[in-house]
PDB file of C-alpha atoms in Angstrom:
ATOM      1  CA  UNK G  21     -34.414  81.175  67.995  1.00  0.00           C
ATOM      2  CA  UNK G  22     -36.434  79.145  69.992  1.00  0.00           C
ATOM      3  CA  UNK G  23     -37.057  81.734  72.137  1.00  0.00           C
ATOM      4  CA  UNK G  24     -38.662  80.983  75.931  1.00  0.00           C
ATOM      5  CA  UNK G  25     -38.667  76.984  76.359  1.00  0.00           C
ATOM      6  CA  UNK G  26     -40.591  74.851  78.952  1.00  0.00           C
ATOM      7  CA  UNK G  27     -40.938  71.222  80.162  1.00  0.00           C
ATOM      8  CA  UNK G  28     -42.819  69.522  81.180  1.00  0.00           C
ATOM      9  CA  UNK G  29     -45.979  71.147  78.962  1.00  0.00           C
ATOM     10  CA  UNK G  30     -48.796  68.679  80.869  1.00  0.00           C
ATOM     11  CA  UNK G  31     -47.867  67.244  84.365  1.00  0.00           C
ATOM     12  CA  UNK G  32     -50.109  65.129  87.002  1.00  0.00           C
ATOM     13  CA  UNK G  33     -49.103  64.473  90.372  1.00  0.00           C
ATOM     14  CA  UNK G  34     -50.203  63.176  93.761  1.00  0.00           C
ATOM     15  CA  UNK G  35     -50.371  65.217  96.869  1.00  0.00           C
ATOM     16  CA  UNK G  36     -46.724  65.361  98.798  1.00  0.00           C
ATOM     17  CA  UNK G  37     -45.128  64.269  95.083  1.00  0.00           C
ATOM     18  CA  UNK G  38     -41.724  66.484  94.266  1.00  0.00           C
ATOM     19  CA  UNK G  39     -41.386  67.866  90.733  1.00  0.00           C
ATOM     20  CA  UNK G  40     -38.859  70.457  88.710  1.00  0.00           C
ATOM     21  CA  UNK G  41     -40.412  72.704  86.321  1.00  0.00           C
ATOM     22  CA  UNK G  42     -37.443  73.438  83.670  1.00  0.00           C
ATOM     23  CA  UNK G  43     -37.382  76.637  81.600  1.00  0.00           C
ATOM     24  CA  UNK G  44     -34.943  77.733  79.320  1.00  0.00           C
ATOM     25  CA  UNK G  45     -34.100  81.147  77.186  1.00  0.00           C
ATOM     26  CA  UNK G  46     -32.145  81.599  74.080  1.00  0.00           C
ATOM     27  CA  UNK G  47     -31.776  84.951  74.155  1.00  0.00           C
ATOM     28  CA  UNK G  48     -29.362  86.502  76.261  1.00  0.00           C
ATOM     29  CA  UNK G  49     -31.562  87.594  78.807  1.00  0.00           C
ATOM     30  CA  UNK G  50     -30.382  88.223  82.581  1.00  0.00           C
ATOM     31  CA  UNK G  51     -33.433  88.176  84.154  1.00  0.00           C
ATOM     32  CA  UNK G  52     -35.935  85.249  84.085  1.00  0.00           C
ATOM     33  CA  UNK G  53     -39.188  84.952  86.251  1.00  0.00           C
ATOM     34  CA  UNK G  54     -41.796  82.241  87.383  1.00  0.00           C
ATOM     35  CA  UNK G  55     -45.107  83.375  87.377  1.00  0.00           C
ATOM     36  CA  UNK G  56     -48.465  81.045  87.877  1.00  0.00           C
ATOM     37  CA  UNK G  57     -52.007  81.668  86.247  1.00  0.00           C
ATOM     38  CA  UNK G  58     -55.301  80.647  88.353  1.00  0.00           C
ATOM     39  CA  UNK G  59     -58.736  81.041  87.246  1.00  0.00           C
ATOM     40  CA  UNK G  60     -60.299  85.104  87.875  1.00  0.00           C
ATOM     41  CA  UNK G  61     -56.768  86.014  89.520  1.00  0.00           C
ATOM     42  CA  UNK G  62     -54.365  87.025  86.270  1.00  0.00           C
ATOM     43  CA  UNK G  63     -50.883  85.888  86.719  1.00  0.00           C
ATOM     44  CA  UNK G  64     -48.598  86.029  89.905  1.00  0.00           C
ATOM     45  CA  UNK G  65     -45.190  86.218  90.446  1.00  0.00           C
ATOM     46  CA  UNK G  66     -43.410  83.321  92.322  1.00  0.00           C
ATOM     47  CA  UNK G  67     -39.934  83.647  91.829  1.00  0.00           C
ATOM     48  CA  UNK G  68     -37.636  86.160  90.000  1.00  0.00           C
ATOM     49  CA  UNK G  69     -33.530  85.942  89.082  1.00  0.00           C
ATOM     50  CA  UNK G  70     -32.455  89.844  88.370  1.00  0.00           C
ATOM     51  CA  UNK G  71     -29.204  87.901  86.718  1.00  0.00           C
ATOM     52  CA  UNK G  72     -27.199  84.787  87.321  1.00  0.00           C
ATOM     53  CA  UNK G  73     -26.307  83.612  90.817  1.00  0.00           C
ATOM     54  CA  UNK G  74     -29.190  85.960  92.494  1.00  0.00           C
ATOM     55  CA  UNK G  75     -32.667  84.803  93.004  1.00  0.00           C
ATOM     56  CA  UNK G  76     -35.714  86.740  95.062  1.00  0.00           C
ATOM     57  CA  UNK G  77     -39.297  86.157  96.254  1.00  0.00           C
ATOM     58  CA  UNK G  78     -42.087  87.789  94.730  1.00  0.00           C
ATOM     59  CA  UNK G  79     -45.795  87.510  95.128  1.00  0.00           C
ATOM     60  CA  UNK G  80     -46.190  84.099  96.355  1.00  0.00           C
ATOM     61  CA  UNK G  81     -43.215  81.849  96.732  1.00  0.00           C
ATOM     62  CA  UNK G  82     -44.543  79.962  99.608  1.00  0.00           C
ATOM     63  CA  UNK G  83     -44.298  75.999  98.533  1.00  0.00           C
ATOM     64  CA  UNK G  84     -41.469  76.927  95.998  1.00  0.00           C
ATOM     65  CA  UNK G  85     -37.765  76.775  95.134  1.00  0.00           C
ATOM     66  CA  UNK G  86     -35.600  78.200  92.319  1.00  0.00           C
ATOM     67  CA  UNK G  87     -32.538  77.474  91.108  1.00  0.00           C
ATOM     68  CA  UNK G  88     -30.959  79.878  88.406  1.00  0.00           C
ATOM     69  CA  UNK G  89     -28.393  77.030  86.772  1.00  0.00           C
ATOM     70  CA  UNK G  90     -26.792  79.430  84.392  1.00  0.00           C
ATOM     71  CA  UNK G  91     -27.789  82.201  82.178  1.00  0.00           C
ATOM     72  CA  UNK G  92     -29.883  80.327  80.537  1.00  0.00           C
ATOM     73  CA  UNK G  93     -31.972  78.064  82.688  1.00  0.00           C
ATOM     74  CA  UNK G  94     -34.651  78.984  85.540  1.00  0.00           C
ATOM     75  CA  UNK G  95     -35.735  76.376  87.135  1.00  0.00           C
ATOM     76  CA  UNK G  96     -39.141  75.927  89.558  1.00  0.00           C
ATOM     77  CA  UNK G  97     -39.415  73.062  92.066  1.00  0.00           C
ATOM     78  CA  UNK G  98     -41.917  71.773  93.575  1.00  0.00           C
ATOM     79  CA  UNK G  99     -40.769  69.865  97.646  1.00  0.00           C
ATOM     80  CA  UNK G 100     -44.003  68.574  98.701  1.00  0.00           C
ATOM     81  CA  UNK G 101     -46.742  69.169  96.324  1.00  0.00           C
ATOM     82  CA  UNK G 102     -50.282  70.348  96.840  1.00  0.00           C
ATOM     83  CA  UNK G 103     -53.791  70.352  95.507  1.00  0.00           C
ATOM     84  CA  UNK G 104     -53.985  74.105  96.048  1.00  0.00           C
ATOM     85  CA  UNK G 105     -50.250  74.288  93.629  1.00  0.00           C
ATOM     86  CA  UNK G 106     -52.842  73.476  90.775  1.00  0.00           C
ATOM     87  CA  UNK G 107     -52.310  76.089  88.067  1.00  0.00           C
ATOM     88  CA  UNK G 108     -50.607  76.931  85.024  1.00  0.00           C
ATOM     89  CA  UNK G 109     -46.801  77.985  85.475  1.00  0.00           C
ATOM     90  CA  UNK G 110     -45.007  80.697  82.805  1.00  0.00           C
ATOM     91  CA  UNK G 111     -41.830  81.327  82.691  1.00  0.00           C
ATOM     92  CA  UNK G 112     -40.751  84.531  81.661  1.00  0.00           C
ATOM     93  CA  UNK G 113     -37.185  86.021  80.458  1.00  0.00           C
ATOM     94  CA  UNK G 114     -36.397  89.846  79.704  1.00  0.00           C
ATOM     95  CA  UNK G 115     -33.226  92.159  79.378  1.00  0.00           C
ATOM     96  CA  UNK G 116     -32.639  94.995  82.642  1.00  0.00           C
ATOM     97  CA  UNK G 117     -33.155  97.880  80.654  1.00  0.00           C
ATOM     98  CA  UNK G 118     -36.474 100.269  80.802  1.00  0.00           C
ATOM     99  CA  UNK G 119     -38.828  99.708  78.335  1.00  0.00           C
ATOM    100  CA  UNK G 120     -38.552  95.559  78.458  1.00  0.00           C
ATOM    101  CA  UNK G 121     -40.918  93.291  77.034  1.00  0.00           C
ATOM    102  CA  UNK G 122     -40.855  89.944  78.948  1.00  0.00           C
ATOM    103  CA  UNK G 123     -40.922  87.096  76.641  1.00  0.00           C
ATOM    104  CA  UNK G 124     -42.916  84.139  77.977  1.00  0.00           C
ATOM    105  CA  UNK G 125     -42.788  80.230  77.631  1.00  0.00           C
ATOM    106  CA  UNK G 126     -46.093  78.193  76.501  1.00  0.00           C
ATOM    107  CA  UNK G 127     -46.751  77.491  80.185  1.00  0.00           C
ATOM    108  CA  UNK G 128     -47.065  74.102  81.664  1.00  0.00           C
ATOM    109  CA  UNK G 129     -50.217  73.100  82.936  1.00  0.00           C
ATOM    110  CA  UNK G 130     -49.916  71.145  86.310  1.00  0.00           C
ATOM    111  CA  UNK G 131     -52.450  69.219  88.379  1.00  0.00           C
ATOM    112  CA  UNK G 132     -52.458  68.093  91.809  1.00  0.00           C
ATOM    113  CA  UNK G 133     -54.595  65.322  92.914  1.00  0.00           C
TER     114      UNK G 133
ATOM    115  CA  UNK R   1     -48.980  98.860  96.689  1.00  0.00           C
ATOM    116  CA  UNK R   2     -49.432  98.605  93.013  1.00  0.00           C
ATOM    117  CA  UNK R   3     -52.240  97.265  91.884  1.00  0.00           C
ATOM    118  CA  UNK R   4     -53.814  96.547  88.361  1.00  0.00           C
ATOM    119  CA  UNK R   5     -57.805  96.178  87.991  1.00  0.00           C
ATOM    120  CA  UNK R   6     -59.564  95.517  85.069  1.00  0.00           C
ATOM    121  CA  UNK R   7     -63.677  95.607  85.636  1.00  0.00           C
ATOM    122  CA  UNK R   8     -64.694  93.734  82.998  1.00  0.00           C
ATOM    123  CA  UNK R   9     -64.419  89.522  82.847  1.00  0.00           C
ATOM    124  CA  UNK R  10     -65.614  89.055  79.701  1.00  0.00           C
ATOM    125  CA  UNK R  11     -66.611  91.096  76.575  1.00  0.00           C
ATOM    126  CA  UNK R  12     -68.462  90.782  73.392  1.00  0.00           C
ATOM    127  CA  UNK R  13     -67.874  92.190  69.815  1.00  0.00           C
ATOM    128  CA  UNK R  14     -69.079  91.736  66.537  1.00  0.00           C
ATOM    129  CA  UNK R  15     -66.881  91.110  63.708  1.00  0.00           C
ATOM    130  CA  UNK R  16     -65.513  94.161  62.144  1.00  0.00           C
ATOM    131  CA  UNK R  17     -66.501  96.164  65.122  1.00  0.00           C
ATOM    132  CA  UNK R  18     -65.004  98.009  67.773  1.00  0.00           C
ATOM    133  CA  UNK R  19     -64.327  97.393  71.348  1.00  0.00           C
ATOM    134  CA  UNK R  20     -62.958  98.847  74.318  1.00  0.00           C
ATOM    135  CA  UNK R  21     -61.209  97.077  77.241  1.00  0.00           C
ATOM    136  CA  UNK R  22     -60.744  98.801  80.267  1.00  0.00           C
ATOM    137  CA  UNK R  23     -57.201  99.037  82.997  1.00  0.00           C
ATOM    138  CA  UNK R  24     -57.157 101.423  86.053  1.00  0.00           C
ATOM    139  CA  UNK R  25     -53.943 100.775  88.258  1.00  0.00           C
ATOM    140  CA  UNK R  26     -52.737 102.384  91.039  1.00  0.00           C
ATOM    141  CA  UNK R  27     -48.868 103.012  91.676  1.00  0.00           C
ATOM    142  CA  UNK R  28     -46.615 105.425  93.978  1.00  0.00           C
ATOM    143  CA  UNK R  29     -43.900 105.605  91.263  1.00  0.00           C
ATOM    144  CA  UNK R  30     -43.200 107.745  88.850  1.00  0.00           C
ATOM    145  CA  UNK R  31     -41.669 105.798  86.288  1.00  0.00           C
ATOM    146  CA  UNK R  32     -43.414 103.064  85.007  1.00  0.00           C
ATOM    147  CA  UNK R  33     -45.030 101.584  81.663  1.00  0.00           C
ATOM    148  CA  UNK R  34     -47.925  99.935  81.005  1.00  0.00           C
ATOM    149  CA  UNK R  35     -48.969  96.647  78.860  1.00  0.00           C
ATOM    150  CA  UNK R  36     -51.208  94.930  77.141  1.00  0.00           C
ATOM    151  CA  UNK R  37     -50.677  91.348  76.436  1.00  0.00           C
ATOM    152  CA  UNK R  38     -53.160  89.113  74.969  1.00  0.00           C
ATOM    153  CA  UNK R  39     -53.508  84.966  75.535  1.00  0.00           C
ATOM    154  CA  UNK R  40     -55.369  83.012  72.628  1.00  0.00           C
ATOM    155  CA  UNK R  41     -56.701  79.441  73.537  1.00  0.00           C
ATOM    156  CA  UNK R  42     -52.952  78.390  72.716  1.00  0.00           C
ATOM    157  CA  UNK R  43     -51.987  80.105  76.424  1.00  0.00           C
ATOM    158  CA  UNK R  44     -49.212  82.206  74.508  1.00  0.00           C
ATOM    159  CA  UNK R  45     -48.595  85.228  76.260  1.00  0.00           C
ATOM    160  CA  UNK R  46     -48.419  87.581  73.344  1.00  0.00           C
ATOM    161  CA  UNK R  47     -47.283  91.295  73.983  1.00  0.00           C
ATOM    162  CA  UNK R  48     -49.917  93.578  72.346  1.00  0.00           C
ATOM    163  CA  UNK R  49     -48.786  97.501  72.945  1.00  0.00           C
ATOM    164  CA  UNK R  50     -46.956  99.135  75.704  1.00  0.00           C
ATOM    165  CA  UNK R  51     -47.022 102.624  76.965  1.00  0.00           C
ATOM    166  CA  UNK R  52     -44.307 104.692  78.657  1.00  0.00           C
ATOM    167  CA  UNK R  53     -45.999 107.091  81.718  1.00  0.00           C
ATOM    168  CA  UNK R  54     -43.734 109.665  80.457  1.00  0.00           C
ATOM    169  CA  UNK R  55     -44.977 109.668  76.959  1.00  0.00           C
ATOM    170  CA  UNK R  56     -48.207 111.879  76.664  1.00  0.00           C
ATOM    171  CA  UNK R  57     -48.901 110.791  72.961  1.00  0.00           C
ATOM    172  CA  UNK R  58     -51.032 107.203  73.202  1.00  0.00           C
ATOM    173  CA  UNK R  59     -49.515 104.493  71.677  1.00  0.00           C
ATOM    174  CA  UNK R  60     -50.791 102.627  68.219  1.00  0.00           C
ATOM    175  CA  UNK R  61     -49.888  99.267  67.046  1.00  0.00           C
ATOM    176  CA  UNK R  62     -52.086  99.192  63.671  1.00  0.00           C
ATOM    177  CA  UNK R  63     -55.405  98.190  64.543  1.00  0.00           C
ATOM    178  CA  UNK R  64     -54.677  98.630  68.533  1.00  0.00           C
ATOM    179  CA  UNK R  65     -54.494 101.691  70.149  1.00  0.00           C
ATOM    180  CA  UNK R  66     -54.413 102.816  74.133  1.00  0.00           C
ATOM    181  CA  UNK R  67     -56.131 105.543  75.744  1.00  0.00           C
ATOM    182  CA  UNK R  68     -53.682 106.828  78.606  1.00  0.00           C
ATOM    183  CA  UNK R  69     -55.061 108.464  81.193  1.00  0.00           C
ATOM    184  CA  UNK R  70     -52.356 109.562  83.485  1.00  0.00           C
ATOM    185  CA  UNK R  71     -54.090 111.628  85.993  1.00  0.00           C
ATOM    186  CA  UNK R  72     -57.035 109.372  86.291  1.00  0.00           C
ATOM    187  CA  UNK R  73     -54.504 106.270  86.665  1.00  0.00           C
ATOM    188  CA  UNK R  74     -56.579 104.484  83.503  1.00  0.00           C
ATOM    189  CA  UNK R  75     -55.184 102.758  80.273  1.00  0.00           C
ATOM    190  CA  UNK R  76     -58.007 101.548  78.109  1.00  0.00           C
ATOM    191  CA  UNK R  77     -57.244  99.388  75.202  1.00  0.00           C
ATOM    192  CA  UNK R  78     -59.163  99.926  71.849  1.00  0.00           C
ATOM    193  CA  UNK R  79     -59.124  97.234  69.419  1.00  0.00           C
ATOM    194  CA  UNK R  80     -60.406  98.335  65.817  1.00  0.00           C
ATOM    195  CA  UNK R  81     -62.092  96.606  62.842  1.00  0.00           C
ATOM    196  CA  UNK R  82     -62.413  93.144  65.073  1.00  0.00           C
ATOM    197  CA  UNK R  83     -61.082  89.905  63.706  1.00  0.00           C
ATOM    198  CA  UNK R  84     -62.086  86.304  64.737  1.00  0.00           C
ATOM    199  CA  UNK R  85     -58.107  86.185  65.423  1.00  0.00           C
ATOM    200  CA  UNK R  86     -58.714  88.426  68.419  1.00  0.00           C
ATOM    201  CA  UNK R  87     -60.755  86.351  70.450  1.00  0.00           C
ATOM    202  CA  UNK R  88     -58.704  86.010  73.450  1.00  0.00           C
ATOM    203  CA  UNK R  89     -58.332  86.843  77.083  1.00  0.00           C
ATOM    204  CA  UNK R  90     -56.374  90.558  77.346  1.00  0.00           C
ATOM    205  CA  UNK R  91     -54.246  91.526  80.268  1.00  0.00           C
ATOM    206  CA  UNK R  92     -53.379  94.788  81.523  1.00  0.00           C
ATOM    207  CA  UNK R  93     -50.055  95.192  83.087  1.00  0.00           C
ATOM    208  CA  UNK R  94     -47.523  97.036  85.500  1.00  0.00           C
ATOM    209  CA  UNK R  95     -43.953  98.027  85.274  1.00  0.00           C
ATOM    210  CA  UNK R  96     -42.147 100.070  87.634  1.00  0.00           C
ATOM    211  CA  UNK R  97     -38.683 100.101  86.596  1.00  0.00           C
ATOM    212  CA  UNK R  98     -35.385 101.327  87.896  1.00  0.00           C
ATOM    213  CA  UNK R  99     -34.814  98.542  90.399  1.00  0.00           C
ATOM    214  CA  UNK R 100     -32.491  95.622  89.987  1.00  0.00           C
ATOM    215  CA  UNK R 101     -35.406  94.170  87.616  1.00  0.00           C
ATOM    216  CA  UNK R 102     -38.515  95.111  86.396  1.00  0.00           C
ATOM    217  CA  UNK R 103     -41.573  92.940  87.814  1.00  0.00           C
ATOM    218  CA  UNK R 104     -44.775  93.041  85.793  1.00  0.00           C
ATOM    219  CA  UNK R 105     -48.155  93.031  88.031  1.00  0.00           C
ATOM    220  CA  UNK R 106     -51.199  92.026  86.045  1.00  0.00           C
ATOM    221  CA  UNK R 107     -54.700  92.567  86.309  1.00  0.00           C
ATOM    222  CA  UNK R 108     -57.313  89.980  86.239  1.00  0.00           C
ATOM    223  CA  UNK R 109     -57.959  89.897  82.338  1.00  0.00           C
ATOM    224  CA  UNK R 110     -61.035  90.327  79.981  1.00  0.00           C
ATOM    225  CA  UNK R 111     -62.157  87.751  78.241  1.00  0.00           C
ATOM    226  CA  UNK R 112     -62.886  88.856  74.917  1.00  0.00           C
ATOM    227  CA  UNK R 113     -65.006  86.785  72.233  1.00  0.00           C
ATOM    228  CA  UNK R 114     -65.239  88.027  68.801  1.00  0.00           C
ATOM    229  CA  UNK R 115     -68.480  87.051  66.948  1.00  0.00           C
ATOM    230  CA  UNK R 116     -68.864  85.887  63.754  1.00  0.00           C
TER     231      UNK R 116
END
């Protein structure tokens, strides 16, 4: 089991650049989550998919779109990137039932210039 | 609103030692657990100990334990006998659950640096 995958792991673009963030689970898990990680502010929630076919906002989605593929795959793009998107994105998979750990990715660090 | 704060940026142990990280939250719910998770210099989010509100017995994972305050809305984390391996930044967590899916809200994390 690979468990909670993620590509790109290191990515570099230029202001008003596009970019997909792909994350993949292996586990079975209907829900999957996009969180990012900024310096002195923990990690937020961008996006969430309770199951396939349904996604939702969470904390801050502004500058974001998801696209659940499949039960699988949760992906995170970027329309017009900006210098303030720098961070480091997690993605995040977990079963619906109380109690549920989330199981995260390795994160992909991304940098806006 | 929930909310998770942790007061402390960064902490110092020795070796061996023990430390305590502190987590006071703030929630309207009733049902809900709590987390730890910890992120080495790898960036691994790494799921330490969780606690269910409902549970009053504090929850142990060997050399980790929790200090659940319920009424006083705190949930300290004590880490035992310190090991180089912990140095790490440690995040306190929320879960309210019963919705159509459980959202964690972190805090801001400790920084934690284990000395030789």
């Amino acid at each position: 089991n690979a468990g909670v995958t993620q590509t790109p792991k290191f990515q570099v673009l230029k202001t008003g650049q596009s970019m997909t963030l792909q994350c993949a689970q292996d586990m079975n898990h209907n829900s999957m989550y996009w969180y990012r990680q900024d310096p002195g502010m923990g990690l937020r929630l961008i996006y969430y998919s309770a199951s396939e076919g349904t996604t939702d906002k969470g904390e801050v989605p502004n500058g974001y779109n998801v696209s659940r593929l499949n039960k699988r795959e949760f992906s995170l793009r970027l329309e017009s990137a900006a210098p303030s998107q720098t961070s480091v994105y997690f993605c995040a998979s977990s079963e619906r039932r109380e109690a549920n750990e989330q199981f995260f990715g390795p994160g992909t660090r991304l940098t806006v210039l | 609103a929930q909310t998770v704060t942790q007061s402390q940026p960064e902490m110092s142990v020795q070796e061996a030692e023990t430390v305590t990280l502190s987590c006071t939250y703030d929630t309207s719910e009733n049902n809900y657990y709590l987390f730890w998770y910890k992120q080495p210099p790898s960036r691994q989010m790494i799921l330490v100990i969780r606690q269910e509100a409902y549970k009053q017995q504090n929850a142990t994972e060997n050399r980790f334990s929790v200090n659940f305050q319920k009424a006083a809305k705190s949930f300290s984390l004590k880490i035992s006998d310190s090991q180089l391996g912990d140095t790490a930044m440690y995040f306190c967590a929320l879960m309210n659950y019963g919705g159509a899916t459980n959202k964690l809200i972190f805090g801001t994390g400790t920084l934690l640096a284990v000395q030789p």
